[in-house]
Coordinates of C-alpha atoms in Angstrom, one line a residue:
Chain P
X23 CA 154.8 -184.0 141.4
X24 CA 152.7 -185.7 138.9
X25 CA 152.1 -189.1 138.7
X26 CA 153.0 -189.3 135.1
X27 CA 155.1 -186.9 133.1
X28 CA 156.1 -186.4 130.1
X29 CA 157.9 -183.9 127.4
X30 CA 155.2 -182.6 126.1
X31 CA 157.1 -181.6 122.6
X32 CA 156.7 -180.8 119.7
X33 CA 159.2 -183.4 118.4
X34 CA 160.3 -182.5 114.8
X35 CA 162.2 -184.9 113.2
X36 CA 163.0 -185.8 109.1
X37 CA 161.6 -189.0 108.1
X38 CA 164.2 -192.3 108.9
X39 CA 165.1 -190.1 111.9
X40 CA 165.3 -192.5 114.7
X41 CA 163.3 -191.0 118.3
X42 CA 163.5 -191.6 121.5
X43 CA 160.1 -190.4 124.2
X44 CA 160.9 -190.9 128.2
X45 CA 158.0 -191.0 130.7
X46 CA 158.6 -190.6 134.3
X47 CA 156.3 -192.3 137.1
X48 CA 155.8 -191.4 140.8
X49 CA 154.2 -194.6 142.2
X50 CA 156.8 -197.0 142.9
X51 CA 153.8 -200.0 143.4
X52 CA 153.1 -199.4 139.6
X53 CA 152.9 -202.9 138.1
X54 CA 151.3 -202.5 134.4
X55 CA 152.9 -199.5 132.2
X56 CA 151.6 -199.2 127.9
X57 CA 152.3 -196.6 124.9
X58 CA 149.2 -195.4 123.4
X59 CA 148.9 -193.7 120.5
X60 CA 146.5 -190.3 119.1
X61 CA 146.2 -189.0 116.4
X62 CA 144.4 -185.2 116.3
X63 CA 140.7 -185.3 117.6
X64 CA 141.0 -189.0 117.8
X65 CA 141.0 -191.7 120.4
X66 CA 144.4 -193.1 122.5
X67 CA 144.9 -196.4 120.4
X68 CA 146.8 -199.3 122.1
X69 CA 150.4 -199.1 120.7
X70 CA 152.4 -201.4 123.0
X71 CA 152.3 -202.8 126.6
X72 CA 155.6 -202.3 128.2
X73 CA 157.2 -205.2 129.5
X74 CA 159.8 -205.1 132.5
X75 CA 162.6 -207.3 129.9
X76 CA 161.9 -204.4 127.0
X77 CA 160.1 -205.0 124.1
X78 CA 160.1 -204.5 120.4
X79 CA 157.4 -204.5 117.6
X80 CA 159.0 -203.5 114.4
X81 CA 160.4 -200.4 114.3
X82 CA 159.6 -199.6 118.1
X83 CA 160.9 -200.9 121.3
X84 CA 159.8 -200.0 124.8
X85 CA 161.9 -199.8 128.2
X86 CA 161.5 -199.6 131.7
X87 CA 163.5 -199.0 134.3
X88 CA 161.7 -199.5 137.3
X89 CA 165.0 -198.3 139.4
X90 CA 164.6 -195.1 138.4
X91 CA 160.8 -195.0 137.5
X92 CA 161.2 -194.4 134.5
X93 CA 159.6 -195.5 130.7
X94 CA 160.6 -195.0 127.5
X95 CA 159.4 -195.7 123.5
X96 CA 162.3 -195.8 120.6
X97 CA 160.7 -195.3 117.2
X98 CA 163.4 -196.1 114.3
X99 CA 163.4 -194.6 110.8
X100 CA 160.1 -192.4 111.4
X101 CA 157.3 -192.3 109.1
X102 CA 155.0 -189.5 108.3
X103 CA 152.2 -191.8 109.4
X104 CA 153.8 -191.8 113.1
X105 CA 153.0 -188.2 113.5
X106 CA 151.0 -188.5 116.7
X107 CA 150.7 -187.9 120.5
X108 CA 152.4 -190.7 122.2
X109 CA 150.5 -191.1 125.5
X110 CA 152.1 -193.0 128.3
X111 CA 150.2 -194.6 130.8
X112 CA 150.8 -196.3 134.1
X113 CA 148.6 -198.3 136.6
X114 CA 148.5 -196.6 139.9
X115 CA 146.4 -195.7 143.0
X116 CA 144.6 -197.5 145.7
X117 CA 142.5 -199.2 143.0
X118 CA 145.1 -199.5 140.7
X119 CA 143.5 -197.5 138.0
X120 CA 145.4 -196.7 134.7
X121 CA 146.7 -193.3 134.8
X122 CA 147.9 -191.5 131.6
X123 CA 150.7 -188.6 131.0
X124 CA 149.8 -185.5 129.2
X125 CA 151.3 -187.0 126.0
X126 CA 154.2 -186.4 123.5
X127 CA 153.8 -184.8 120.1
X128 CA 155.6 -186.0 117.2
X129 CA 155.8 -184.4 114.2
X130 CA 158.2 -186.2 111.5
X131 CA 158.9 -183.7 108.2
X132 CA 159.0 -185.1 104.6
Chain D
X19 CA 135.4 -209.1 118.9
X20 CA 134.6 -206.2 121.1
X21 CA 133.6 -203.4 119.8
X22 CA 132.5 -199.8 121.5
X23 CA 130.6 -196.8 120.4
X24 CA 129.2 -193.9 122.0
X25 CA 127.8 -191.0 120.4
X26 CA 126.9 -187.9 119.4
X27 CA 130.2 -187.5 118.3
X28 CA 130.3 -183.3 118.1
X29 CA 127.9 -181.6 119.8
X30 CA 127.3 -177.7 121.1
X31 CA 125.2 -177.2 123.9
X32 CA 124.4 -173.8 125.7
X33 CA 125.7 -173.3 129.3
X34 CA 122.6 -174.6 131.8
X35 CA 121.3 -177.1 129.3
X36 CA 121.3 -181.0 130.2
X37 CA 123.8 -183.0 128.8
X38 CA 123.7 -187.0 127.7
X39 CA 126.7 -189.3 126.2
X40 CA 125.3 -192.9 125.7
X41 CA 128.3 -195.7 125.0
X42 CA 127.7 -199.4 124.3
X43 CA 130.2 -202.1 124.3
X44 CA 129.3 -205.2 122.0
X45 CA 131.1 -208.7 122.2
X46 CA 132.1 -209.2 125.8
X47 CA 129.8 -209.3 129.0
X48 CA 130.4 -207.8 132.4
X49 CA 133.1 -205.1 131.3
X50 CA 134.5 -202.6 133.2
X51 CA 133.3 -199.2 131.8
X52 CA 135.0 -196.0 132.1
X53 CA 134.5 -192.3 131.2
X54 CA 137.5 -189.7 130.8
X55 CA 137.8 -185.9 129.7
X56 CA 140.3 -184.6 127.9
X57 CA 140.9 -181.2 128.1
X58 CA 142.4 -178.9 125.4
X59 CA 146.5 -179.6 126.2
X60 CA 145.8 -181.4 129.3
X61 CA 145.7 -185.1 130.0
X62 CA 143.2 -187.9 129.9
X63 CA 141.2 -187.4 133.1
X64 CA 138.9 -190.3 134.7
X65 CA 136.0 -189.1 135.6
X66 CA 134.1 -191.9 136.7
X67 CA 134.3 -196.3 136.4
X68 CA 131.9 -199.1 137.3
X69 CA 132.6 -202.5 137.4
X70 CA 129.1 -203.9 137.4
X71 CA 125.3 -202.8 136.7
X72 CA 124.3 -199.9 139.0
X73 CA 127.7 -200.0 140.3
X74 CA 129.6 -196.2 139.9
X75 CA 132.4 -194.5 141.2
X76 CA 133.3 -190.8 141.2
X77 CA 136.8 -189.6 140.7
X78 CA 136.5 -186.4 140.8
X79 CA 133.9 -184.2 142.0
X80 CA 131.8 -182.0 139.4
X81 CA 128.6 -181.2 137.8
X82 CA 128.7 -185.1 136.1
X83 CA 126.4 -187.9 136.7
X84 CA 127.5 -191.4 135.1
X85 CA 124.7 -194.7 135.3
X86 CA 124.8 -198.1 134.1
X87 CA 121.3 -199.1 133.1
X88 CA 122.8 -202.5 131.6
X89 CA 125.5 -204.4 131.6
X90 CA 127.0 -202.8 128.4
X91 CA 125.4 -199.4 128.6
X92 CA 127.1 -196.3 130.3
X93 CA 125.8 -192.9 130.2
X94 CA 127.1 -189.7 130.9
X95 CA 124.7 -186.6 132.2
X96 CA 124.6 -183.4 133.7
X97 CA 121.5 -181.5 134.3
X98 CA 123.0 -178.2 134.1
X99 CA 125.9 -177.2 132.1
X100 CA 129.3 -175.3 133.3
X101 CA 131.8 -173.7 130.4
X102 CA 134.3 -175.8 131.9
X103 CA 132.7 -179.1 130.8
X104 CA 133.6 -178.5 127.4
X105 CA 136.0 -180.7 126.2
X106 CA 136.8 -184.8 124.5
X107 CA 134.8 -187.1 126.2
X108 CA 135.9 -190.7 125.7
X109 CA 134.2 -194.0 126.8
X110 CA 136.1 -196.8 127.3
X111 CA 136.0 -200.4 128.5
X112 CA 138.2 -203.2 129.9
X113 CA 138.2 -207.1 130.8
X114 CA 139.3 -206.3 134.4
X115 CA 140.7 -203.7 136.7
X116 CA 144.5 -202.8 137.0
X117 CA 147.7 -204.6 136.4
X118 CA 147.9 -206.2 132.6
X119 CA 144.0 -204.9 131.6
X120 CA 144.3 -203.1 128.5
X121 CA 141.8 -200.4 128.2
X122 CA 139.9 -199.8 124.8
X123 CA 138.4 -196.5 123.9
X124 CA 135.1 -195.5 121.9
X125 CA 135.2 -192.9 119.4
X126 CA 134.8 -190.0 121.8
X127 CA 132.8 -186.8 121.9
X128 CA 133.6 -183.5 121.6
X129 CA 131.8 -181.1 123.7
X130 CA 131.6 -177.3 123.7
X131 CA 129.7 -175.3 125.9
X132 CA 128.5 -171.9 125.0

């Protein structure tokens, strides 16, 4: 199993579409968990840390369930400009390293 | 603020020739220093990470080398190039190791072996 997984996508949804990513983690002893964001040929950006209560920044809110090991990202009425690989990314390992999922691809239609 | 760069951004190399990344972070001192590779439709891979000058650790093996000459430099070698080093090379720093350290990357650099 990996340590991180994700859909890997495409997602195509109409602009104002609301979207919904889930990320699944193996390690248990994760404490830190973020959503990065990249665009094609670019560098993951910082999009949000993930907080254990949920959190929201705009139109996005992050969850996790820690439970059922489990992360997710809600983006409401999608933008072209969010057309990106969402990359989720947990600490993990003996050194507590970040690891990152393979991403999610989303691709919002005019 | 902190700011990174490494470069070349784009370059081609032939398989067998040496390889050199440079990255420099500006606006913080002591940072942790990281180098990934990301693979055409494959994940961000860390390749290697030192927390101090002189100070690296592997996390993989492979035909990589990484050093830390100064406290803000990291560089990325190989002596001999493999096909299967082509790929996004990103550099990439943070305050501290682990739980609540947000990691920042440079601009990357695309590699491709031929």
């Amino acid at each position: 199993r990996k340590e991180v997984e994700q859909d890997p996508g495409p997602f195509n949804v109409p602009e104002g579409a609301t979207v919904a990513f889930n990320c699944t983690y193996s390690n248990s002893a994760s404490q830190s968990f973020f959503w990065y964001r990249q665009d094609c040929r670019k560098e993951p950006k910082l999009l949000m840390s993930v907080y254990s209560s949920g959190n929201e920044d705009g139109r996005f809110t992050a969850q996790l369930n820690r439970a059922s090991q489990y992360i997710s990202l809600l983006i409401r009425d999608s933008k072209l400009s969010d057309s990106a690989t969402y990359l989720c990314v947990v600490t993990g390992g003996a050194t507590n390293k970040l690891i990152f999922g393979t991403g999610t691809l989303l691709a919002v239609q005019p | 603020s902190q700011t990174i760069h490494q470069w070349p951004a784009t370059l081609v190399q032939p398989v067998g020739s040496p390889l050199s990344l440079e990255c420099t972070v500006e606006g913080t001192s002591n940072p942790n220093l990281y180098w990934y590779r990301q693979a055409a439709g494959r994940g961000l891979q860390l390749l290697f990470y030192s927390v101090g000058i002189g100070q690296i650790s592997s996390e993989v093996p492979q035909n990589l080398s990484a050093s830390r000459p100064q406290d803000r430099q990291f560089i990325l070698s190989s002596k001999k190039l493999l096909l299967s080093d082509s790929g996004f090379y990103l550099c990439a720093w943070s305050a501290g190791m682990g739980s609540g350290n947000t990691i920042y990357f440079g601009e990357g650099s695309w590699l491709t072996v031929v």
